[in-house]
Every structure is written in C-alpha cells, then in structure tokens.
C-alpha cells in the first residue's frame, strides 16, 4: 500500500490539512478560516480554541476523502504560524486567555524597557533575535504581568505555555505531550541558539517560570501519538516545524547558501547557513532551520511584515481593484512605475530597517499617475523589500546566490516574479505547486516515520517548475532601487 502523510498547516487566517502520498503528490485537502480579533490598535489576537477546532475539522475532512485511512496514514506532520503565544490550564486543557498573535505589538513598552536597561545586545547574542514585540518572550511576559492571576498560576505550575505547534500537539495527544520543536523554540527569544535549550538568563530577564515551558525536541522524530478519540485510531506525530522553516525544507534547500522566499501575508526569506549559526550585522535574524539526526541546521531570516496583506488594503480601503488578477492586468498596462513608489510600512518596517515608527508611504504621484502605476508600485514594493533582505543575507553569509526558490499565493503574479528576477539579477524558480510549507511538514514527518531513509531520497521529488530569468539592464536596476532607498530612508 502507498503510505500517506497527513500534514497540518496552521496559519494566521486559516487552518489547512493536506494528505500527500509517498511521491509527494497531494491526495486530498481541506481548509477552514477562523477570525482574528483586534480589541485595540496594534493588538492582534486569536481564540486558541478556534484554532484547534478549525484545524481538527480540516484534518477530519481531508481524511474523509481517502479510503483505508487507518492502514494508509503513516504519520502526521505539523507546520504553524510562529511566535503566536498561547497559555492554557494544565488540568482542563482550556485556554486561560486569548492567543497573542505574532503581528501583535502590545509588548512594545516591555521591549523599550529592556533596551533602556541595556539588554538588547545580550538578547541578540544569546537568541539570534532582535529585541522586538514580534517574538514570543515579551508577549508571554506581558500576559503574565498584565492578566490578573496568571503569574501566580504560572509560578504554581497550573498553566502551560506554548506556541501553536505545542498547543496542537497537546490537544492531538490528549494532553499527554507538552513539547515544541527546535525551530519554533528558536523564535521565542527564550532559547539559547548555541545550545538549543531554554536559556536561564533569558528566563530571568523576562521573569518567565521554567515550569510552564514545553520540552524542546528535534523537528524530525517521534513526538507522540494522537489520542484514539481524535480520529478513531492513533497516528504517530513525527515532524514539526515553524511555517517558514518547513517551507525551506519543502524546497529541499539542504545546502548552505540555498534560499527561499515565501510570498504570503508577509514575505519571509530564509537562507540555509549550515551547521553553525551566522550572526547578522545587518539586521537579519539568526534562527534554527530544523533539527534532525542529532544535528541542527541554522538559517538567516529576513521578514517583510506586509506583502499579500496589502492587497486587502487596495481592495477594501481604496477600492482600487476587485481582486489580484486585476492588479496584474493593470500593472501590465504601464511600462514602469512612472516614478511612483509604495512603501508598505503599515506595521513598521522589518529587516533590515527594524523601524516601529515607519508608516506606509505612497510617493511620486503626479497628474500623470494612474491606478495602473499604483498597482505596479504595489507589486514592485514586494520585490524591493525582498532585495533589501537578500542583499544583507549575501553580505552576512558570504554566499553568492545562484537562484531563489519561491512559494506562496502571491507568486502566482508572473509580473512580480519577472520583476523580482530582474531586480535581483538571478533566476527565480517557482514550483508547479507552491505548497512548499505544508510539503515540508509532510517530508519531515515521512522521514521521522521511516517512509524515506535520507534527504537524498526526497531531493528529486516534485513536479515541473517555472524559471523566471533576469532581463533587466543594470542601469535600470540601479536607478529603480536607488529611488526606493531614497524614500525608505526618509521614513525610518
């Protein structure tokens, strides 16, 4: 029988489940949306129970589409939105507050206090991360400090902390396993990047009780089994990774210098830097890509907070277009941006600028500007922000890029992919299926379950790909990017 993998993909706005066969082909899938809550400006929350219910419903629906479920499903892989912070009652398993989402900026004041107290350099050296509200550590501190009774419950061991992977694992195993994988742990600002363990000094600085933390485990390996009540039988869980790490794995970016860019709600670029961490001098994050076979693979990461999410702004706020296809159609009506630049700093600017005060800017408008120019400026802004990060990656790592792997819904825009290739002056490779994230989780789980023996067994897996070759002249490339940098430097 052709064994299959159930891959769970828990994202910021939806929970998906996709079943893959041993050849990496999609067999069935299901998806459920769930809401975000924004009770105050710059606050973003989820209901953790809605996350769980949307995810398990998607999994059951995907399983319902195949036959011989019990005999054919070899394992489960999990990939998830990172940094989102969840606290739940150890006895009842119920959330004790809403989940604080990675986009939430409520812990900005905590970050400023830590910066003023001189901890910024130590935090970056220890964890590889910037001192920013983006990461779980300050979100967790905020919840314990600001929610009545939670710190006391944490000190007494009555509640547990986890990122989304840990929350799903706890529920899937019926409360038997409180663990996380090393890629997710590396995003908390609580883990020592060199040792791969929770760091005593970080816990002291943020005043986090160790007893509420999950056990850190490799990304590939046995985590536990689903409780029989979930699916009617037990399934081993053998692979877990944060979404961007799973995407890097899904692209089979196993060599140092390999890069992927996921174009989704935001843009997330990861470069495999090998078995030792590379600490950035240019604003990148140092992180663990994955752990397997007793080894850790490290990565450099750069984040763009707003990419595909800008489309909603163009549709809902400006009423400029009705859908993504219309943006591409309009953008192709003009030869260039007509001097119009859009800087997507609606939640500040991430790597390499790390400016919380930067705000969205539309610049260069004249009487000759049309909505076609604005649409083109929107697409180009994604490429410019990606180049901001790639240039720093090259400088920090010493690796010269041969090409860039891409995935995510926004890569369906051919005009953006062509512009990106020209701006970077390297080929951009888009696979026939842009499901690299969830495929990565499936591949990890398959390796963990023994479906494949080694990375070599999965390197050649996958279908056709589209290669966008660079065709932009150097003087045009330099002029366009110089115009971008001039505007960005004015707002950061």
PDB file of C-alpha atoms in Angstrom, residues 168-400:
ATOM      1  CA  UNK A 168      -1.835  21.442  18.655  1.00  0.00           C
ATOM      2  CA  UNK A 169       0.470  18.683  19.909  1.00  0.00           C
ATOM      3  CA  UNK A 170      -1.032  18.897  23.405  1.00  0.00           C
ATOM      4  CA  UNK A 171      -4.558  18.555  22.039  1.00  0.00           C
ATOM      5  CA  UNK A 172      -3.746  15.868  19.480  1.00  0.00           C
ATOM      6  CA  UNK A 173      -2.153  13.689  22.162  1.00  0.00           C
ATOM      7  CA  UNK A 174      -4.982  14.229  24.618  1.00  0.00           C
ATOM      8  CA  UNK A 175      -2.821  16.310  26.946  1.00  0.00           C
ATOM      9  CA  UNK A 176      -0.043  13.714  27.177  1.00  0.00           C
ATOM     10  CA  UNK A 177       2.748  15.646  25.429  1.00  0.00           C
ATOM     11  CA  UNK A 178       3.892  19.188  26.220  1.00  0.00           C
ATOM     12  CA  UNK A 179       6.691  19.773  23.715  1.00  0.00           C
ATOM     13  CA  UNK A 180       7.805  22.000  20.880  1.00  0.00           C
ATOM     14  CA  UNK A 181      10.265  21.605  18.046  1.00  0.00           C
ATOM     15  CA  UNK A 182      13.556  23.462  17.983  1.00  0.00           C
ATOM     16  CA  UNK A 183      12.603  25.711  15.044  1.00  0.00           C
ATOM     17  CA  UNK A 184       9.579  27.077  16.902  1.00  0.00           C
ATOM     18  CA  UNK A 185      11.534  27.326  20.156  1.00  0.00           C
ATOM     19  CA  UNK A 186      14.178  29.413  18.397  1.00  0.00           C
ATOM     20  CA  UNK A 187      11.505  32.073  17.740  1.00  0.00           C
ATOM     21  CA  UNK A 188      10.532  32.650  21.363  1.00  0.00           C
ATOM     22  CA  UNK A 189      13.500  34.817  22.457  1.00  0.00           C
ATOM     23  CA  UNK A 190      13.879  32.317  25.312  1.00  0.00           C
ATOM     24  CA  UNK A 191      16.134  29.708  23.661  1.00  0.00           C
ATOM     25  CA  UNK A 192      19.922  29.764  23.522  1.00  0.00           C
ATOM     26  CA  UNK A 193      20.816  29.485  19.846  1.00  0.00           C
ATOM     27  CA  UNK A 194      24.104  27.689  20.534  1.00  0.00           C
ATOM     28  CA  UNK A 195      22.805  25.057  22.984  1.00  0.00           C
ATOM     29  CA  UNK A 196      19.294  24.585  21.632  1.00  0.00           C
ATOM     30  CA  UNK A 197      17.873  24.738  25.169  1.00  0.00           C
ATOM     31  CA  UNK A 198      15.902  27.254  27.231  1.00  0.00           C
ATOM     32  CA  UNK A 199      18.311  29.899  28.485  1.00  0.00           C
ATOM     33  CA  UNK A 200      18.396  30.667  32.208  1.00  0.00           C
ATOM     34  CA  UNK A 201      19.456  34.282  31.695  1.00  0.00           C
ATOM     35  CA  UNK A 202      16.661  34.982  29.208  1.00  0.00           C
ATOM     36  CA  UNK A 203      14.141  33.448  31.604  1.00  0.00           C
ATOM     37  CA  UNK A 204      15.496  35.647  34.395  1.00  0.00           C
ATOM     38  CA  UNK A 205      15.421  38.837  32.326  1.00  0.00           C
ATOM     39  CA  UNK A 206      11.840  38.237  31.189  1.00  0.00           C
ATOM     40  CA  UNK A 207      10.744  36.699  34.501  1.00  0.00           C
ATOM     41  CA  UNK A 208       9.365  33.511  32.919  1.00  0.00           C
ATOM     42  CA  UNK A 209       8.927  30.406  35.132  1.00  0.00           C
ATOM     43  CA  UNK A 210      10.707  27.434  33.527  1.00  0.00           C
ATOM     44  CA  UNK A 211       7.971  25.032  34.650  1.00  0.00           C
ATOM     45  CA  UNK A 212       5.459  26.408  32.124  1.00  0.00           C
ATOM     46  CA  UNK A 213       7.740  25.819  29.111  1.00  0.00           C
ATOM     47  CA  UNK A 214       7.456  22.842  26.734  1.00  0.00           C
ATOM     48  CA  UNK A 215      10.278  20.367  26.155  1.00  0.00           C
ATOM     49  CA  UNK A 216      12.406  21.246  23.106  1.00  0.00           C
ATOM     50  CA  UNK A 217      12.768  18.388  20.615  1.00  0.00           C
ATOM     51  CA  UNK A 218      14.242  17.921  17.107  1.00  0.00           C
ATOM     52  CA  UNK A 219      11.967  18.825  14.199  1.00  0.00           C
ATOM     53  CA  UNK A 220      12.185  15.332  12.712  1.00  0.00           C
ATOM     54  CA  UNK A 221      11.383  12.469  15.056  1.00  0.00           C
ATOM     55  CA  UNK A 222       8.730  10.918  17.260  1.00  0.00           C
ATOM     56  CA  UNK A 223       6.655  13.402  19.277  1.00  0.00           C
ATOM     57  CA  UNK A 224       3.841  11.097  20.368  1.00  0.00           C
ATOM     58  CA  UNK A 225       0.599   9.644  19.018  1.00  0.00           C
ATOM     59  CA  UNK A 226      -2.835  11.107  18.552  1.00  0.00           C
ATOM     60  CA  UNK A 227      -5.368  10.133  21.172  1.00  0.00           C
ATOM     61  CA  UNK A 228      -7.690   7.451  19.694  1.00  0.00           C
ATOM     62  CA  UNK A 229     -10.686   9.702  20.366  1.00  0.00           C
ATOM     63  CA  UNK A 230      -9.445  12.252  17.805  1.00  0.00           C
ATOM     64  CA  UNK A 231      -9.582  10.143  14.625  1.00  0.00           C
ATOM     65  CA  UNK A 232     -10.799   6.780  15.918  1.00  0.00           C
ATOM     66  CA  UNK A 233      -7.267   5.349  15.923  1.00  0.00           C
ATOM     67  CA  UNK A 234      -3.771   6.549  16.823  1.00  0.00           C
ATOM     68  CA  UNK A 235      -1.407   8.209  14.336  1.00  0.00           C
ATOM     69  CA  UNK A 236       2.248   8.945  15.174  1.00  0.00           C
ATOM     70  CA  UNK A 237       3.315  12.603  15.009  1.00  0.00           C
ATOM     71  CA  UNK A 238       6.842  12.604  13.581  1.00  0.00           C
ATOM     72  CA  UNK A 239       7.586  16.050  12.181  1.00  0.00           C
ATOM     73  CA  UNK A 240       7.052  19.630  13.373  1.00  0.00           C
ATOM     74  CA  UNK A 241       8.459  22.943  12.162  1.00  0.00           C
ATOM     75  CA  UNK A 242       7.504  26.593  12.015  1.00  0.00           C
ATOM     76  CA  UNK A 243       5.971  27.593   8.705  1.00  0.00           C
ATOM     77  CA  UNK A 244       8.974  29.324   7.181  1.00  0.00           C
ATOM     78  CA  UNK A 245      11.381  26.598   8.258  1.00  0.00           C
ATOM     79  CA  UNK A 246       9.073  23.970   6.780  1.00  0.00           C
ATOM     80  CA  UNK A 247       8.984  25.927   3.506  1.00  0.00           C
ATOM     81  CA  UNK A 248      12.796  25.940   3.340  1.00  0.00           C
ATOM     82  CA  UNK A 249      12.707  22.178   3.875  1.00  0.00           C
ATOM     83  CA  UNK A 250       9.920  21.791   1.319  1.00  0.00           C
ATOM     84  CA  UNK A 251      12.119  23.442  -1.305  1.00  0.00           C
ATOM     85  CA  UNK A 252      14.812  20.873  -0.440  1.00  0.00           C
ATOM     86  CA  UNK A 253      17.132  23.761   0.401  1.00  0.00           C
ATOM     87  CA  UNK A 254      19.563  21.442   2.154  1.00  0.00           C
ATOM     88  CA  UNK A 255      22.843  23.119   1.153  1.00  0.00           C
ATOM     89  CA  UNK A 256      24.426  26.167   2.766  1.00  0.00           C
ATOM     90  CA  UNK A 257      23.571  29.184   0.616  1.00  0.00           C
ATOM     91  CA  UNK A 258      20.206  27.853  -0.562  1.00  0.00           C
ATOM     92  CA  UNK A 259      17.464  30.498  -0.224  1.00  0.00           C
ATOM     93  CA  UNK A 260      13.683  30.551  -0.319  1.00  0.00           C
ATOM     94  CA  UNK A 261      11.199  33.409  -0.220  1.00  0.00           C
ATOM     95  CA  UNK A 262       7.602  32.792   0.818  1.00  0.00           C
ATOM     96  CA  UNK A 263       5.270  35.479  -0.520  1.00  0.00           C
ATOM     97  CA  UNK A 264       2.137  35.368   1.611  1.00  0.00           C
ATOM     98  CA  UNK A 265       0.576  37.714   4.160  1.00  0.00           C
ATOM     99  CA  UNK A 266       4.143  38.933   4.554  1.00  0.00           C
ATOM    100  CA  UNK A 267       7.386  37.882   2.885  1.00  0.00           C
ATOM    101  CA  UNK A 268       9.770  35.591   4.685  1.00  0.00           C
ATOM    102  CA  UNK A 269      13.218  34.831   3.337  1.00  0.00           C
ATOM    103  CA  UNK A 270      15.394  32.110   4.816  1.00  0.00           C
ATOM    104  CA  UNK A 271      18.921  31.150   3.831  1.00  0.00           C
ATOM    105  CA  UNK A 272      20.432  27.837   4.916  1.00  0.00           C
ATOM    106  CA  UNK A 273      23.794  28.711   6.512  1.00  0.00           C
ATOM    107  CA  UNK A 274      24.856  25.208   7.573  1.00  0.00           C
ATOM    108  CA  UNK A 275      25.552  23.620  10.940  1.00  0.00           C
ATOM    109  CA  UNK A 276      26.780  26.742  12.752  1.00  0.00           C
ATOM    110  CA  UNK A 277      24.801  29.934  13.401  1.00  0.00           C
ATOM    111  CA  UNK A 278      25.707  33.101  11.496  1.00  0.00           C
ATOM    112  CA  UNK A 279      25.063  36.283  13.465  1.00  0.00           C
ATOM    113  CA  UNK A 280      23.947  39.188  11.337  1.00  0.00           C
ATOM    114  CA  UNK A 281      25.463  42.654  11.416  1.00  0.00           C
ATOM    115  CA  UNK A 282      22.776  43.946   9.067  1.00  0.00           C
ATOM    116  CA  UNK A 283      19.528  43.394  10.922  1.00  0.00           C
ATOM    117  CA  UNK A 284      18.763  39.794   9.951  1.00  0.00           C
ATOM    118  CA  UNK A 285      17.582  37.165  12.404  1.00  0.00           C
ATOM    119  CA  UNK A 286      19.653  34.100  13.236  1.00  0.00           C
ATOM    120  CA  UNK A 287      17.488  31.047  13.763  1.00  0.00           C
ATOM    121  CA  UNK A 288      17.393  27.257  13.716  1.00  0.00           C
ATOM    122  CA  UNK A 289      16.119  25.970  10.381  1.00  0.00           C
ATOM    123  CA  UNK A 290      15.441  22.462  11.713  1.00  0.00           C
ATOM    124  CA  UNK A 291      16.878  19.701  13.844  1.00  0.00           C
ATOM    125  CA  UNK A 292      17.251  16.060  12.774  1.00  0.00           C
ATOM    126  CA  UNK A 293      19.586  13.100  13.217  1.00  0.00           C
ATOM    127  CA  UNK A 294      21.182  14.715  16.254  1.00  0.00           C
ATOM    128  CA  UNK A 295      22.229  17.798  14.270  1.00  0.00           C
ATOM    129  CA  UNK A 296      20.956  21.350  13.887  1.00  0.00           C
ATOM    130  CA  UNK A 297      20.788  23.313  10.649  1.00  0.00           C
ATOM    131  CA  UNK A 298      20.813  27.086  11.026  1.00  0.00           C
ATOM    132  CA  UNK A 299      19.406  29.879   8.891  1.00  0.00           C
ATOM    133  CA  UNK A 300      19.398  33.629   8.420  1.00  0.00           C
ATOM    134  CA  UNK A 301      15.951  35.161   8.106  1.00  0.00           C
ATOM    135  CA  UNK A 302      14.519  38.427   6.944  1.00  0.00           C
ATOM    136  CA  UNK A 303      10.883  39.401   7.345  1.00  0.00           C
ATOM    137  CA  UNK A 304       8.578  41.702   5.417  1.00  0.00           C
ATOM    138  CA  UNK A 305       5.505  42.359   7.538  1.00  0.00           C
ATOM    139  CA  UNK A 306       3.169  43.344   4.685  1.00  0.00           C
ATOM    140  CA  UNK A 307       3.054  41.770   1.227  1.00  0.00           C
ATOM    141  CA  UNK A 308      -0.098  39.948   0.152  1.00  0.00           C
ATOM    142  CA  UNK A 309      -1.935  41.640   3.021  1.00  0.00           C
ATOM    143  CA  UNK A 310      -1.565  44.918   1.116  1.00  0.00           C
ATOM    144  CA  UNK A 311      -3.961  43.559  -1.470  1.00  0.00           C
ATOM    145  CA  UNK A 312      -6.790  43.768   1.062  1.00  0.00           C
ATOM    146  CA  UNK A 313      -5.920  47.430   1.634  1.00  0.00           C
ATOM    147  CA  UNK A 314      -6.066  48.175  -2.092  1.00  0.00           C
ATOM    148  CA  UNK A 315      -9.423  46.406  -2.363  1.00  0.00           C
ATOM    149  CA  UNK A 316     -11.178  47.284   0.893  1.00  0.00           C
ATOM    150  CA  UNK A 317      -9.728  50.668   1.843  1.00  0.00           C
ATOM    151  CA  UNK A 318      -9.018  52.276  -1.520  1.00  0.00           C
ATOM    152  CA  UNK A 319     -11.475  50.371  -3.702  1.00  0.00           C
ATOM    153  CA  UNK A 320      -8.771  50.461  -6.360  1.00  0.00           C
ATOM    154  CA  UNK A 321      -9.265  46.909  -7.643  1.00  0.00           C
ATOM    155  CA  UNK A 322     -11.553  43.936  -7.065  1.00  0.00           C
ATOM    156  CA  UNK A 323      -9.014  41.102  -6.986  1.00  0.00           C
ATOM    157  CA  UNK A 324      -5.374  40.114  -7.507  1.00  0.00           C
ATOM    158  CA  UNK A 325      -5.828  39.351 -11.201  1.00  0.00           C
ATOM    159  CA  UNK A 326      -6.985  42.915 -11.800  1.00  0.00           C
ATOM    160  CA  UNK A 327      -3.814  44.238 -10.159  1.00  0.00           C
ATOM    161  CA  UNK A 328      -1.671  42.216 -12.558  1.00  0.00           C
ATOM    162  CA  UNK A 329      -3.747  43.314 -15.544  1.00  0.00           C
ATOM    163  CA  UNK A 330      -3.454  46.994 -14.625  1.00  0.00           C
ATOM    164  CA  UNK A 331       0.248  46.749 -13.773  1.00  0.00           C
ATOM    165  CA  UNK A 332       0.957  45.324 -17.219  1.00  0.00           C
ATOM    166  CA  UNK A 333      -0.706  48.339 -18.870  1.00  0.00           C
ATOM    167  CA  UNK A 334       2.259  50.572 -17.972  1.00  0.00           C
ATOM    168  CA  UNK A 335       5.919  50.097 -18.838  1.00  0.00           C
ATOM    169  CA  UNK A 336       7.191  51.176 -15.436  1.00  0.00           C
ATOM    170  CA  UNK A 337       6.075  52.689 -12.136  1.00  0.00           C
ATOM    171  CA  UNK A 338       6.058  56.238 -13.503  1.00  0.00           C
ATOM    172  CA  UNK A 339       8.120  57.327 -10.501  1.00  0.00           C
ATOM    173  CA  UNK A 340       5.505  56.035  -8.033  1.00  0.00           C
ATOM    174  CA  UNK A 341       6.749  54.079  -5.010  1.00  0.00           C
ATOM    175  CA  UNK A 342       4.662  52.404  -2.333  1.00  0.00           C
ATOM    176  CA  UNK A 343       6.422  51.625   0.963  1.00  0.00           C
ATOM    177  CA  UNK A 344       4.334  49.021   2.864  1.00  0.00           C
ATOM    178  CA  UNK A 345       5.172  50.172   6.390  1.00  0.00           C
ATOM    179  CA  UNK A 346       1.692  49.786   7.858  1.00  0.00           C
ATOM    180  CA  UNK A 347       3.076  47.916  10.879  1.00  0.00           C
ATOM    181  CA  UNK A 348       6.546  49.420  10.779  1.00  0.00           C
ATOM    182  CA  UNK A 349       9.379  48.057   8.648  1.00  0.00           C
ATOM    183  CA  UNK A 350      11.101  44.760   9.402  1.00  0.00           C
ATOM    184  CA  UNK A 351      14.507  43.555   8.254  1.00  0.00           C
ATOM    185  CA  UNK A 352      16.938  45.270   7.794  1.00  0.00           C
ATOM    186  CA  UNK A 353      15.392  48.533   8.987  1.00  0.00           C
ATOM    187  CA  UNK A 354      13.537  47.357  12.118  1.00  0.00           C
ATOM    188  CA  UNK A 355      11.674  50.626  12.476  1.00  0.00           C
ATOM    189  CA  UNK A 356       8.487  50.628  14.552  1.00  0.00           C
ATOM    190  CA  UNK A 357       7.722  54.274  13.748  1.00  0.00           C
ATOM    191  CA  UNK A 358       7.871  53.986   9.932  1.00  0.00           C
ATOM    192  CA  UNK A 359       4.470  54.361   8.298  1.00  0.00           C
ATOM    193  CA  UNK A 360       3.083  53.438   4.902  1.00  0.00           C
ATOM    194  CA  UNK A 361       4.032  55.884   2.181  1.00  0.00           C
ATOM    195  CA  UNK A 362       2.823  56.446  -1.380  1.00  0.00           C
ATOM    196  CA  UNK A 363       5.329  58.722  -3.096  1.00  0.00           C
ATOM    197  CA  UNK A 364       5.965  60.230  -6.510  1.00  0.00           C
ATOM    198  CA  UNK A 365       2.375  60.890  -7.566  1.00  0.00           C
ATOM    199  CA  UNK A 366       1.826  63.403 -10.372  1.00  0.00           C
ATOM    200  CA  UNK A 367      -1.134  64.406 -12.537  1.00  0.00           C
ATOM    201  CA  UNK A 368       0.023  61.724 -14.974  1.00  0.00           C
ATOM    202  CA  UNK A 369      -0.156  58.951 -12.366  1.00  0.00           C
ATOM    203  CA  UNK A 370      -2.907  56.364 -12.791  1.00  0.00           C
ATOM    204  CA  UNK A 371      -4.170  53.482 -10.715  1.00  0.00           C
ATOM    205  CA  UNK A 372      -2.113  51.260 -13.015  1.00  0.00           C
ATOM    206  CA  UNK A 373       1.015  52.965 -11.668  1.00  0.00           C
ATOM    207  CA  UNK A 374      -0.182  52.425  -8.090  1.00  0.00           C
ATOM    208  CA  UNK A 375      -0.854  48.745  -8.796  1.00  0.00           C
ATOM    209  CA  UNK A 376       2.589  48.365 -10.297  1.00  0.00           C
ATOM    210  CA  UNK A 377       4.104  50.192  -7.320  1.00  0.00           C
ATOM    211  CA  UNK A 378       2.345  47.716  -5.014  1.00  0.00           C
ATOM    212  CA  UNK A 379       3.859  44.701  -6.794  1.00  0.00           C
ATOM    213  CA  UNK A 380       7.275  46.320  -7.063  1.00  0.00           C
ATOM    214  CA  UNK A 381       7.282  47.175  -3.347  1.00  0.00           C
ATOM    215  CA  UNK A 382       7.282  43.461  -2.547  1.00  0.00           C
ATOM    216  CA  UNK A 383      10.307  42.945  -4.783  1.00  0.00           C
ATOM    217  CA  UNK A 384      12.161  45.943  -3.321  1.00  0.00           C
ATOM    218  CA  UNK A 385      11.610  44.740   0.238  1.00  0.00           C
ATOM    219  CA  UNK A 386      12.852  41.301  -0.777  1.00  0.00           C
ATOM    220  CA  UNK A 387      16.000  42.825  -2.264  1.00  0.00           C
ATOM    221  CA  UNK A 388      16.561  44.806   0.953  1.00  0.00           C
ATOM    222  CA  UNK A 389      16.881  41.490   2.730  1.00  0.00           C
ATOM    223  CA  UNK A 390      18.689  39.413   0.110  1.00  0.00           C
ATOM    224  CA  UNK A 391      21.490  41.991  -0.124  1.00  0.00           C
ATOM    225  CA  UNK A 392      22.098  41.733   3.625  1.00  0.00           C
ATOM    226  CA  UNK A 393      21.969  37.929   3.520  1.00  0.00           C
ATOM    227  CA  UNK A 394      24.686  37.855   0.901  1.00  0.00           C
ATOM    228  CA  UNK A 395      26.863  40.264   2.890  1.00  0.00           C
ATOM    229  CA  UNK A 396      26.406  38.451   6.221  1.00  0.00           C
ATOM    230  CA  UNK A 397      26.753  34.878   4.975  1.00  0.00           C
ATOM    231  CA  UNK A 398      29.383  35.280   2.301  1.00  0.00           C
ATOM    232  CA  UNK A 399      27.288  33.110  -0.034  1.00  0.00           C
ATOM    233  CA  UNK A 400      26.617  34.282  -3.569  1.00  0.00           C
TER     234      UNK A 400
END
